[in-house]
Amino acid sequence: QQQVKQSPQSLIVQKGGIPIINCAYENTAFDYFPWYQQFPGKGPALLIAIRPDVSEKKEGRFTISFNKSAKQFSLHIMDSQPGDSATYFCAAIDGGATNKLIFGTGTLLAVQP
Amino acid sequence: DTEVTQTPKHLVMGMTNKKSLKCEQHMGHRAMYWYKQKAKKPPELMFVYSYEKLSINESVPSRFSPECPNSSLLNLHLHALQPEDSALYLCASSTQENTEAFFGQGTRLTVV
């Protein structure tokens, strides 16, 4: 119930393509869903986040789509660039007082020039 | 300022050493976290401090000892570590209203 399932494990796209990363969860107590981008040797950096009462959110080239009834959400990267090559983690926050952050397993994205 | 600062960036220590990792944030966040991350894996939660009190210990071995001296600082004291404890140790902070956590750049720890 505490898991966030993420797919695919790795993804290769050409520059300008639109990689899509999918996540699914079971715990209905999750009420906030951030996405993180991590470069090798660096800490995860917050990209974009969404609450389950919103079906879509865009920030620059990054878009989250959220399907509350299916308990699924996804990240789309528009016009992907080689600099977007990184590991992407979806996450979910358990709506308790401690803000426990549960990570998906990660997707290694490579954007080829 | 959305910065969480961790020191040192790299640390090599022997199994008999005692060392400390430090974390600082000035965003007024009242929740602070320690995570451990192994290569090609997601961060794993170790400890959560809420309003300077330890609220979650994810069954972490006692050779890891957290400390929160004030609302801006978080330490992780290390003693008698094992080589398998080598990892990237991440500090994070967040507000108390179920929002995202901001991470530091991590300390790359190697135990020899």
JSON list of C-alpha atoms in Angstrom, two decimals:
[
{"chain": "A", "resi": 1, "resn": "GLN", "atom": "CA", "xyz": [0.00, 0.00, 0.00]},
{"chain": "A", "resi": 2, "resn": "GLN", "atom": "CA", "xyz": [2.95, 2.30, 0.64]},
{"chain": "A", "resi": 3, "resn": "GLN", "atom": "CA", "xyz": [4.47, 1.64, -2.78]},
{"chain": "A", "resi": 4, "resn": "VAL", "atom": "CA", "xyz": [4.59, 3.85, -5.81]},
{"chain": "A", "resi": 5, "resn": "LYS", "atom": "CA", "xyz": [5.15, 1.81, -8.96]},
{"chain": "A", "resi": 6, "resn": "GLN", "atom": "CA", "xyz": [7.08, 3.54, -11.75]},
{"chain": "A", "resi": 7, "resn": "SER", "atom": "CA", "xyz": [7.70, 2.55, -15.37]},
{"chain": "A", "resi": 8, "resn": "PRO", "atom": "CA", "xyz": [9.63, 2.24, -17.56]},
{"chain": "A", "resi": 9, "resn": "GLN", "atom": "CA", "xyz": [12.92, 1.54, -15.77]},
{"chain": "A", "resi": 10, "resn": "SER", "atom": "CA", "xyz": [14.82, 3.21, -18.62]},
{"chain": "A", "resi": 11, "resn": "LEU", "atom": "CA", "xyz": [13.91, 5.19, -21.70]},
{"chain": "A", "resi": 12, "resn": "ILE", "atom": "CA", "xyz": [15.77, 6.41, -24.76]},
{"chain": "A", "resi": 13, "resn": "VAL", "atom": "CA", "xyz": [14.32, 9.11, -27.01]},
{"chain": "A", "resi": 14, "resn": "GLN", "atom": "CA", "xyz": [15.61, 11.31, -29.78]},
{"chain": "A", "resi": 15, "resn": "LYS", "atom": "CA", "xyz": [16.00, 15.04, -29.26]},
{"chain": "A", "resi": 16, "resn": "GLY", "atom": "CA", "xyz": [12.60, 16.72, -29.69]},
{"chain": "A", "resi": 17, "resn": "GLY", "atom": "CA", "xyz": [10.71, 13.56, -28.70]},
{"chain": "A", "resi": 18, "resn": "ILE", "atom": "CA", "xyz": [8.20, 13.37, -25.84]},
{"chain": "A", "resi": 19, "resn": "PRO", "atom": "CA", "xyz": [9.24, 10.84, -23.19]},
{"chain": "A", "resi": 20, "resn": "ILE", "atom": "CA", "xyz": [6.43, 9.68, -20.94]},
{"chain": "A", "resi": 21, "resn": "ILE", "atom": "CA", "xyz": [7.00, 8.21, -17.47]},
{"chain": "A", "resi": 22, "resn": "ASN", "atom": "CA", "xyz": [4.16, 6.51, -15.65]},
{"chain": "A", "resi": 23, "resn": "CYS", "atom": "CA", "xyz": [3.44, 5.97, -11.97]},
{"chain": "A", "resi": 24, "resn": "ALA", "atom": "CA", "xyz": [0.70, 4.19, -10.04]},
{"chain": "A", "resi": 25, "resn": "TYR", "atom": "CA", "xyz": [-0.24, 3.97, -6.39]},
{"chain": "A", "resi": 26, "resn": "GLU", "atom": "CA", "xyz": [-2.72, 2.20, -4.11]},
{"chain": "A", "resi": 27, "resn": "ASN", "atom": "CA", "xyz": [-2.81, 4.26, -0.95]},
{"chain": "A", "resi": 28, "resn": "THR", "atom": "CA", "xyz": [-5.65, 6.78, -1.12]},
{"chain": "A", "resi": 29, "resn": "ALA", "atom": "CA", "xyz": [-4.07, 8.69, 1.78]},
{"chain": "A", "resi": 30, "resn": "PHE", "atom": "CA", "xyz": [-1.46, 9.99, -0.66]},
{"chain": "A", "resi": 31, "resn": "ASP", "atom": "CA", "xyz": [-2.44, 13.58, -1.37]},
{"chain": "A", "resi": 32, "resn": "TYR", "atom": "CA", "xyz": [0.52, 15.25, -3.05]},
{"chain": "A", "resi": 33, "resn": "PHE", "atom": "CA", "xyz": [2.62, 13.98, -5.93]},
{"chain": "A", "resi": 34, "resn": "PRO", "atom": "CA", "xyz": [5.97, 15.62, -6.72]},
{"chain": "A", "resi": 35, "resn": "TRP", "atom": "CA", "xyz": [8.38, 14.66, -9.47]},
{"chain": "A", "resi": 36, "resn": "TYR", "atom": "CA", "xyz": [12.13, 14.88, -8.99]},
{"chain": "A", "resi": 37, "resn": "GLN", "atom": "CA", "xyz": [15.01, 15.03, -11.48]},
{"chain": "A", "resi": 38, "resn": "GLN", "atom": "CA", "xyz": [18.39, 13.73, -10.41]},
{"chain": "A", "resi": 39, "resn": "PHE", "atom": "CA", "xyz": [21.72, 14.04, -12.18]},
{"chain": "A", "resi": 40, "resn": "PRO", "atom": "CA", "xyz": [24.58, 11.68, -11.26]},
{"chain": "A", "resi": 41, "resn": "GLY", "atom": "CA", "xyz": [26.21, 12.59, -7.95]},
{"chain": "A", "resi": 42, "resn": "LYS", "atom": "CA", "xyz": [23.62, 15.29, -7.19]},
{"chain": "A", "resi": 43, "resn": "GLY", "atom": "CA", "xyz": [20.60, 15.46, -4.94]},
{"chain": "A", "resi": 44, "resn": "PRO", "atom": "CA", "xyz": [17.09, 15.14, -6.37]},
{"chain": "A", "resi": 45, "resn": "ALA", "atom": "CA", "xyz": [15.70, 18.47, -7.59]},
{"chain": "A", "resi": 46, "resn": "LEU", "atom": "CA", "xyz": [12.00, 19.20, -7.54]},
{"chain": "A", "resi": 47, "resn": "LEU", "atom": "CA", "xyz": [10.56, 19.54, -11.05]},
{"chain": "A", "resi": 48, "resn": "ILE", "atom": "CA", "xyz": [6.80, 19.84, -10.69]},
{"chain": "A", "resi": 49, "resn": "ALA", "atom": "CA", "xyz": [4.10, 18.63, -8.32]},
{"chain": "A", "resi": 50, "resn": "ILE", "atom": "CA", "xyz": [0.36, 18.07, -8.40]},
{"chain": "A", "resi": 51, "resn": "ARG", "atom": "CA", "xyz": [-2.56, 17.41, -6.07]},
{"chain": "A", "resi": 52, "resn": "PRO", "atom": "CA", "xyz": [-5.17, 14.76, -6.92]},
{"chain": "A", "resi": 53, "resn": "ASP", "atom": "CA", "xyz": [-7.96, 17.29, -7.46]},
{"chain": "A", "resi": 54, "resn": "VAL", "atom": "CA", "xyz": [-6.13, 18.62, -10.54]},
{"chain": "A", "resi": 55, "resn": "SER", "atom": "CA", "xyz": [-6.05, 16.57, -13.76]},
{"chain": "A", "resi": 56, "resn": "GLU", "atom": "CA", "xyz": [-3.15, 18.32, -15.45]},
{"chain": "A", "resi": 57, "resn": "LYS", "atom": "CA", "xyz": [-0.38, 20.75, -14.61]},
{"chain": "A", "resi": 58, "resn": "LYS", "atom": "CA", "xyz": [2.23, 22.32, -16.88]},
{"chain": "A", "resi": 59, "resn": "GLU", "atom": "CA", "xyz": [5.47, 24.04, -15.99]},
{"chain": "A", "resi": 60, "resn": "GLY", "atom": "CA", "xyz": [7.59, 24.92, -18.98]},
{"chain": "A", "resi": 61, "resn": "ARG", "atom": "CA", "xyz": [8.23, 21.75, -20.99]},
{"chain": "A", "resi": 62, "resn": "PHE", "atom": "CA", "xyz": [7.09, 19.47, -18.15]},
{"chain": "A", "resi": 63, "resn": "THR", "atom": "CA", "xyz": [3.47, 18.31, -17.82]},
{"chain": "A", "resi": 64, "resn": "ILE", "atom": "CA", "xyz": [1.89, 16.06, -15.21]},
{"chain": "A", "resi": 65, "resn": "SER", "atom": "CA", "xyz": [-1.32, 14.23, -16.06]},
{"chain": "A", "resi": 66, "resn": "PHE", "atom": "CA", "xyz": [-3.29, 12.82, -13.14]},
{"chain": "A", "resi": 67, "resn": "ASN", "atom": "CA", "xyz": [-6.07, 10.21, -13.16]},
{"chain": "A", "resi": 68, "resn": "LYS", "atom": "CA", "xyz": [-7.46, 10.05, -9.64]},
{"chain": "A", "resi": 69, "resn": "SER", "atom": "CA", "xyz": [-9.95, 7.23, -10.28]},
{"chain": "A", "resi": 70, "resn": "ALA", "atom": "CA", "xyz": [-7.24, 5.01, -11.77]},
{"chain": "A", "resi": 71, "resn": "LYS", "atom": "CA", "xyz": [-4.68, 6.11, -9.16]},
{"chain": "A", "resi": 72, "resn": "GLN", "atom": "CA", "xyz": [-2.18, 6.83, -11.94]},
{"chain": "A", "resi": 73, "resn": "PHE", "atom": "CA", "xyz": [-0.13, 9.83, -12.94]},
{"chain": "A", "resi": 74, "resn": "SER", "atom": "CA", "xyz": [2.46, 10.53, -15.57]},
{"chain": "A", "resi": 75, "resn": "LEU", "atom": "CA", "xyz": [5.18, 12.97, -16.57]},
{"chain": "A", "resi": 76, "resn": "HIS", "atom": "CA", "xyz": [5.54, 14.20, -20.14]},
{"chain": "A", "resi": 77, "resn": "ILE", "atom": "CA", "xyz": [8.61, 16.13, -21.28]},
{"chain": "A", "resi": 78, "resn": "MET", "atom": "CA", "xyz": [7.89, 18.20, -24.37]},
{"chain": "A", "resi": 79, "resn": "ASP", "atom": "CA", "xyz": [10.62, 18.91, -26.94]},
{"chain": "A", "resi": 80, "resn": "SER", "atom": "CA", "xyz": [13.14, 16.86, -24.94]},
{"chain": "A", "resi": 81, "resn": "GLN", "atom": "CA", "xyz": [16.78, 17.93, -25.01]},
{"chain": "A", "resi": 82, "resn": "PRO", "atom": "CA", "xyz": [20.04, 16.08, -24.28]},
{"chain": "A", "resi": 83, "resn": "GLY", "atom": "CA", "xyz": [20.31, 18.13, -21.07]},
{"chain": "A", "resi": 84, "resn": "ASP", "atom": "CA", "xyz": [17.13, 16.41, -19.84]},
{"chain": "A", "resi": 85, "resn": "SER", "atom": "CA", "xyz": [19.07, 13.13, -19.63]},
{"chain": "A", "resi": 86, "resn": "ALA", "atom": "CA", "xyz": [18.78, 12.20, -15.95]},
{"chain": "A", "resi": 87, "resn": "THR", "atom": "CA", "xyz": [16.96, 9.88, -13.57]},
{"chain": "A", "resi": 88, "resn": "TYR", "atom": "CA", "xyz": [13.37, 10.87, -12.85]},
{"chain": "A", "resi": 89, "resn": "PHE", "atom": "CA", "xyz": [11.54, 9.84, -9.70]},
{"chain": "A", "resi": 90, "resn": "CYS", "atom": "CA", "xyz": [7.85, 10.16, -9.07]},
{"chain": "A", "resi": 91, "resn": "ALA", "atom": "CA", "xyz": [6.87, 10.40, -5.43]},
{"chain": "A", "resi": 92, "resn": "ALA", "atom": "CA", "xyz": [3.84, 10.53, -3.20]},
{"chain": "A", "resi": 93, "resn": "ILE", "atom": "CA", "xyz": [3.34, 12.16, 0.15]},
{"chain": "A", "resi": 94, "resn": "ASP", "atom": "CA", "xyz": [1.33, 10.43, 2.84]},
{"chain": "A", "resi": 95, "resn": "GLY", "atom": "CA", "xyz": [-1.09, 13.00, 4.17]},
{"chain": "A", "resi": 96, "resn": "GLY", "atom": "CA", "xyz": [-0.10, 12.58, 7.79]},
{"chain": "A", "resi": 97, "resn": "ALA", "atom": "CA", "xyz": [1.66, 15.05, 10.03]},
{"chain": "A", "resi": 98, "resn": "THR", "atom": "CA", "xyz": [5.13, 13.79, 9.17]},
{"chain": "A", "resi": 99, "resn": "ASN", "atom": "CA", "xyz": [5.06, 14.44, 5.42]},
{"chain": "A", "resi": 100, "resn": "LYS", "atom": "CA", "xyz": [6.52, 11.01, 4.66]},
{"chain": "A", "resi": 101, "resn": "LEU", "atom": "CA", "xyz": [7.76, 11.02, 1.05]},
{"chain": "A", "resi": 102, "resn": "ILE", "atom": "CA", "xyz": [7.54, 7.70, -0.82]},
{"chain": "A", "resi": 103, "resn": "PHE", "atom": "CA", "xyz": [9.60, 7.42, -4.01]},
{"chain": "A", "resi": 104, "resn": "GLY", "atom": "CA", "xyz": [8.96, 5.41, -7.14]},
{"chain": "A", "resi": 105, "resn": "THR", "atom": "CA", "xyz": [11.78, 3.20, -8.40]},
{"chain": "A", "resi": 106, "resn": "GLY", "atom": "CA", "xyz": [13.09, 5.73, -10.91]},
{"chain": "A", "resi": 107, "resn": "THR", "atom": "CA", "xyz": [13.39, 6.05, -14.69]},
{"chain": "A", "resi": 108, "resn": "LEU", "atom": "CA", "xyz": [16.74, 6.61, -16.36]},
{"chain": "A", "resi": 109, "resn": "LEU", "atom": "CA", "xyz": [16.11, 8.85, -19.37]},
{"chain": "A", "resi": 110, "resn": "ALA", "atom": "CA", "xyz": [18.60, 9.31, -22.19]},
{"chain": "A", "resi": 111, "resn": "VAL", "atom": "CA", "xyz": [17.86, 11.93, -24.84]},
{"chain": "A", "resi": 112, "resn": "GLN", "atom": "CA", "xyz": [20.01, 11.38, -27.89]},
{"chain": "A", "resi": 113, "resn": "PRO", "atom": "CA", "xyz": [21.15, 14.36, -30.01]},
{"chain": "B", "resi": 1, "resn": "ASP", "atom": "CA", "xyz": [16.05, 30.83, -1.22]},
{"chain": "B", "resi": 2, "resn": "THR", "atom": "CA", "xyz": [15.18, 27.14, -1.68]},
{"chain": "B", "resi": 3, "resn": "GLU", "atom": "CA", "xyz": [18.57, 25.82, -0.67]},
{"chain": "B", "resi": 4, "resn": "VAL", "atom": "CA", "xyz": [19.50, 22.96, 1.60]},
{"chain": "B", "resi": 5, "resn": "THR", "atom": "CA", "xyz": [23.24, 22.91, 2.26]},
{"chain": "B", "resi": 6, "resn": "GLN", "atom": "CA", "xyz": [25.09, 19.73, 3.18]},
{"chain": "B", "resi": 7, "resn": "THR", "atom": "CA", "xyz": [28.68, 19.35, 4.34]},
{"chain": "B", "resi": 8, "resn": "PRO", "atom": "CA", "xyz": [30.99, 17.72, 3.58]},
{"chain": "B", "resi": 9, "resn": "LYS", "atom": "CA", "xyz": [30.38, 16.84, -0.07]},
{"chain": "B", "resi": 10, "resn": "HIS", "atom": "CA", "xyz": [32.62, 13.79, 0.17]},
{"chain": "B", "resi": 11, "resn": "LEU", "atom": "CA", "xyz": [33.74, 11.75, 3.17]},
{"chain": "B", "resi": 12, "resn": "VAL", "atom": "CA", "xyz": [35.97, 8.70, 3.46]},
{"chain": "B", "resi": 13, "resn": "MET", "atom": "CA", "xyz": [36.06, 7.06, 6.86]},
{"chain": "B", "resi": 14, "resn": "GLY", "atom": "CA", "xyz": [37.38, 3.91, 8.42]},
{"chain": "B", "resi": 15, "resn": "MET", "atom": "CA", "xyz": [35.17, 1.46, 10.24]},
{"chain": "B", "resi": 16, "resn": "THR", "atom": "CA", "xyz": [36.45, 2.63, 13.63]},
{"chain": "B", "resi": 17, "resn": "ASN", "atom": "CA", "xyz": [36.07, 6.36, 12.96]},
{"chain": "B", "resi": 18, "resn": "LYS", "atom": "CA", "xyz": [33.46, 8.77, 14.28]},
{"chain": "B", "resi": 19, "resn": "LYS", "atom": "CA", "xyz": [32.28, 11.47, 11.89]},
{"chain": "B", "resi": 20, "resn": "SER", "atom": "CA", "xyz": [29.29, 13.76, 11.44]},
{"chain": "B", "resi": 21, "resn": "LEU", "atom": "CA", "xyz": [27.29, 14.93, 8.44]},
{"chain": "B", "resi": 22, "resn": "LYS", "atom": "CA", "xyz": [25.76, 18.40, 8.60]},
{"chain": "B", "resi": 23, "resn": "CYS", "atom": "CA", "xyz": [22.71, 19.93, 6.97]},
{"chain": "B", "resi": 24, "resn": "GLU", "atom": "CA", "xyz": [21.38, 23.49, 7.08]},
{"chain": "B", "resi": 25, "resn": "GLN", "atom": "CA", "xyz": [18.29, 25.21, 5.68]},
{"chain": "B", "resi": 26, "resn": "HIS", "atom": "CA", "xyz": [17.01, 28.75, 6.05]},
{"chain": "B", "resi": 27, "resn": "MET", "atom": "CA", "xyz": [13.58, 28.37, 4.49]},
{"chain": "B", "resi": 28, "resn": "GLY", "atom": "CA", "xyz": [11.77, 28.22, 7.81]},
{"chain": "B", "resi": 29, "resn": "HIS", "atom": "CA", "xyz": [10.83, 24.61, 7.20]},
{"chain": "B", "resi": 30, "resn": "ARG", "atom": "CA", "xyz": [9.86, 22.67, 10.33]},
{"chain": "B", "resi": 31, "resn": "ALA", "atom": "CA", "xyz": [10.33, 19.15, 8.95]},
{"chain": "B", "resi": 32, "resn": "MET", "atom": "CA", "xyz": [13.80, 17.82, 8.15]},
{"chain": "B", "resi": 33, "resn": "TYR", "atom": "CA", "xyz": [14.85, 14.43, 6.83]},
{"chain": "B", "resi": 34, "resn": "TRP", "atom": "CA", "xyz": [17.79, 12.12, 6.31]},
{"chain": "B", "resi": 35, "resn": "TYR", "atom": "CA", "xyz": [17.72, 9.78, 3.32]},
{"chain": "B", "resi": 36, "resn": "LYS", "atom": "CA", "xyz": [20.22, 7.17, 2.15]},
{"chain": "B", "resi": 37, "resn": "GLN", "atom": "CA", "xyz": [20.61, 6.47, -1.57]},
{"chain": "B", "resi": 38, "resn": "LYS", "atom": "CA", "xyz": [22.47, 3.60, -3.15]},
{"chain": "B", "resi": 39, "resn": "ALA", "atom": "CA", "xyz": [23.47, 3.65, -6.82]},
{"chain": "B", "resi": 40, "resn": "LYS", "atom": "CA", "xyz": [20.56, 3.28, -9.26]},
{"chain": "B", "resi": 41, "resn": "LYS", "atom": "CA", "xyz": [18.03, 3.15, -6.40]},
{"chain": "B", "resi": 42, "resn": "PRO", "atom": "CA", "xyz": [15.56, 5.69, -5.05]},
{"chain": "B", "resi": 43, "resn": "PRO", "atom": "CA", "xyz": [16.30, 7.53, -1.81]},
{"chain": "B", "resi": 44, "resn": "GLU", "atom": "CA", "xyz": [15.35, 5.55, 1.29]},
{"chain": "B", "resi": 45, "resn": "LEU", "atom": "CA", "xyz": [14.01, 7.42, 4.29]},
{"chain": "B", "resi": 46, "resn": "MET", "atom": "CA", "xyz": [16.07, 7.09, 7.46]},
{"chain": "B", "resi": 47, "resn": "PHE", "atom": "CA", "xyz": [14.82, 9.74, 9.91]},
{"chain": "B", "resi": 48, "resn": "VAL", "atom": "CA", "xyz": [12.23, 12.51, 10.10]},
{"chain": "B", "resi": 49, "resn": "TYR", "atom": "CA", "xyz": [12.38, 15.45, 12.48]},
{"chain": "B", "resi": 50, "resn": "SER", "atom": "CA", "xyz": [9.26, 17.52, 13.00]},
{"chain": "B", "resi": 51, "resn": "TYR", "atom": "CA", "xyz": [9.56, 20.75, 15.01]},
{"chain": "B", "resi": 52, "resn": "GLU", "atom": "CA", "xyz": [13.01, 19.62, 16.15]},
{"chain": "B", "resi": 53, "resn": "LYS", "atom": "CA", "xyz": [11.73, 16.33, 17.56]},
{"chain": "B", "resi": 54, "resn": "LEU", "atom": "CA", "xyz": [12.44, 12.92, 16.09]},
{"chain": "B", "resi": 55, "resn": "SER", "atom": "CA", "xyz": [9.15, 11.68, 14.67]},
{"chain": "B", "resi": 56, "resn": "ILE", "atom": "CA", "xyz": [10.20, 8.77, 12.47]},
{"chain": "B", "resi": 57, "resn": "ASN", "atom": "CA", "xyz": [13.12, 6.34, 12.72]},
{"chain": "B", "resi": 58, "resn": "GLU", "atom": "CA", "xyz": [12.85, 3.81, 9.90]},
{"chain": "B", "resi": 59, "resn": "SER", "atom": "CA", "xyz": [14.54, 1.05, 11.94]},
{"chain": "B", "resi": 60, "resn": "VAL", "atom": "CA", "xyz": [17.96, 2.51, 11.25]},
{"chain": "B", "resi": 61, "resn": "PRO", "atom": "CA", "xyz": [20.93, 0.82, 13.00]},
{"chain": "B", "resi": 62, "resn": "SER", "atom": "CA", "xyz": [22.20, 2.65, 16.07]},
{"chain": "B", "resi": 63, "resn": "ARG", "atom": "CA", "xyz": [25.54, 3.33, 14.41]},
{"chain": "B", "resi": 64, "resn": "PHE", "atom": "CA", "xyz": [23.62, 6.21, 12.76]},
{"chain": "B", "resi": 65, "resn": "SER", "atom": "CA", "xyz": [22.58, 8.84, 15.31]},
{"chain": "B", "resi": 66, "resn": "PRO", "atom": "CA", "xyz": [20.59, 11.92, 14.21]},
{"chain": "B", "resi": 67, "resn": "GLU", "atom": "CA", "xyz": [20.51, 15.23, 16.03]},
{"chain": "B", "resi": 68, "resn": "CYS", "atom": "CA", "xyz": [18.51, 18.41, 15.45]},
{"chain": "B", "resi": 69, "resn": "PRO", "atom": "CA", "xyz": [20.18, 21.24, 17.42]},
{"chain": "B", "resi": 70, "resn": "ASN", "atom": "CA", "xyz": [17.71, 23.86, 16.16]},
{"chain": "B", "resi": 71, "resn": "SER", "atom": "CA", "xyz": [15.09, 24.41, 13.49]},
{"chain": "B", "resi": 72, "resn": "SER", "atom": "CA", "xyz": [17.71, 25.15, 10.80]},
{"chain": "B", "resi": 73, "resn": "LEU", "atom": "CA", "xyz": [20.27, 22.45, 11.48]},
{"chain": "B", "resi": 74, "resn": "LEU", "atom": "CA", "xyz": [20.30, 18.68, 11.22]},
{"chain": "B", "resi": 75, "resn": "ASN", "atom": "CA", "xyz": [23.25, 16.42, 11.95]},
{"chain": "B", "resi": 76, "resn": "LEU", "atom": "CA", "xyz": [23.89, 12.73, 11.38]},
{"chain": "B", "resi": 77, "resn": "HIS", "atom": "CA", "xyz": [26.53, 11.24, 13.64]},
{"chain": "B", "resi": 78, "resn": "LEU", "atom": "CA", "xyz": [28.31, 8.17, 12.31]},
{"chain": "B", "resi": 79, "resn": "HIS", "atom": "CA", "xyz": [30.16, 5.57, 14.36]},
{"chain": "B", "resi": 80, "resn": "ALA", "atom": "CA", "xyz": [31.51, 2.10, 13.61]},
{"chain": "B", "resi": 81, "resn": "LEU", "atom": "CA", "xyz": [30.07, 2.02, 10.11]},
{"chain": "B", "resi": 82, "resn": "GLN", "atom": "CA", "xyz": [30.34, -0.91, 7.74]},
{"chain": "B", "resi": 83, "resn": "PRO", "atom": "CA", "xyz": [31.47, -0.84, 4.09]},
{"chain": "B", "resi": 84, "resn": "GLU", "atom": "CA", "xyz": [27.86, -1.53, 3.03]},
{"chain": "B", "resi": 85, "resn": "ASP", "atom": "CA", "xyz": [26.91, 1.84, 4.57]},
{"chain": "B", "resi": 86, "resn": "SER", "atom": "CA", "xyz": [28.75, 3.55, 1.72]},
{"chain": "B", "resi": 87, "resn": "ALA", "atom": "CA", "xyz": [26.14, 5.61, -0.13]},
{"chain": "B", "resi": 88, "resn": "LEU", "atom": "CA", "xyz": [24.92, 9.11, -0.93]},
{"chain": "B", "resi": 89, "resn": "TYR", "atom": "CA", "xyz": [23.36, 10.61, 2.19]},
{"chain": "B", "resi": 90, "resn": "LEU", "atom": "CA", "xyz": [20.73, 13.22, 1.45]},
{"chain": "B", "resi": 91, "resn": "CYS", "atom": "CA", "xyz": [19.18, 15.81, 3.71]},
{"chain": "B", "resi": 92, "resn": "ALA", "atom": "CA", "xyz": [15.83, 17.37, 2.88]},
{"chain": "B", "resi": 93, "resn": "SER", "atom": "CA", "xyz": [13.38, 19.81, 4.41]},
{"chain": "B", "resi": 94, "resn": "SER", "atom": "CA", "xyz": [9.73, 20.70, 3.92]},
{"chain": "B", "resi": 95, "resn": "THR", "atom": "CA", "xyz": [6.90, 22.68, 5.46]},
{"chain": "B", "resi": 96, "resn": "GLN", "atom": "CA", "xyz": [4.35, 20.88, 7.59]},
{"chain": "B", "resi": 97, "resn": "GLU", "atom": "CA", "xyz": [1.47, 21.28, 5.15]},
{"chain": "B", "resi": 98, "resn": "ASN", "atom": "CA", "xyz": [2.00, 18.16, 2.99]},
{"chain": "B", "resi": 99, "resn": "THR", "atom": "CA", "xyz": [4.12, 19.73, 0.33]},
{"chain": "B", "resi": 100, "resn": "GLU", "atom": "CA", "xyz": [7.23, 18.65, -1.47]},
{"chain": "B", "resi": 101, "resn": "ALA", "atom": "CA", "xyz": [10.63, 18.26, 0.15]},
{"chain": "B", "resi": 102, "resn": "PHE", "atom": "CA", "xyz": [13.72, 20.16, -1.00]},
{"chain": "B", "resi": 103, "resn": "PHE", "atom": "CA", "xyz": [16.93, 18.16, -1.10]},
{"chain": "B", "resi": 104, "resn": "GLY", "atom": "CA", "xyz": [20.54, 19.07, -0.55]},
{"chain": "B", "resi": 105, "resn": "GLN", "atom": "CA", "xyz": [23.29, 17.91, -2.88]},
{"chain": "B", "resi": 106, "resn": "GLY", "atom": "CA", "xyz": [24.21, 15.05, -0.59]},
{"chain": "B", "resi": 107, "resn": "THR", "atom": "CA", "xyz": [27.32, 13.71, 1.06]},
{"chain": "B", "resi": 108, "resn": "ARG", "atom": "CA", "xyz": [29.05, 10.89, -0.77]},
{"chain": "B", "resi": 109, "resn": "LEU", "atom": "CA", "xyz": [30.20, 8.59, 2.03]},
{"chain": "B", "resi": 110, "resn": "THR", "atom": "CA", "xyz": [32.74, 5.83, 1.52]},
{"chain": "B", "resi": 111, "resn": "VAL", "atom": "CA", "xyz": [33.50, 3.45, 4.39]},
{"chain": "B", "resi": 112, "resn": "VAL", "atom": "CA", "xyz": [36.82, 1.64, 4.08]}
]
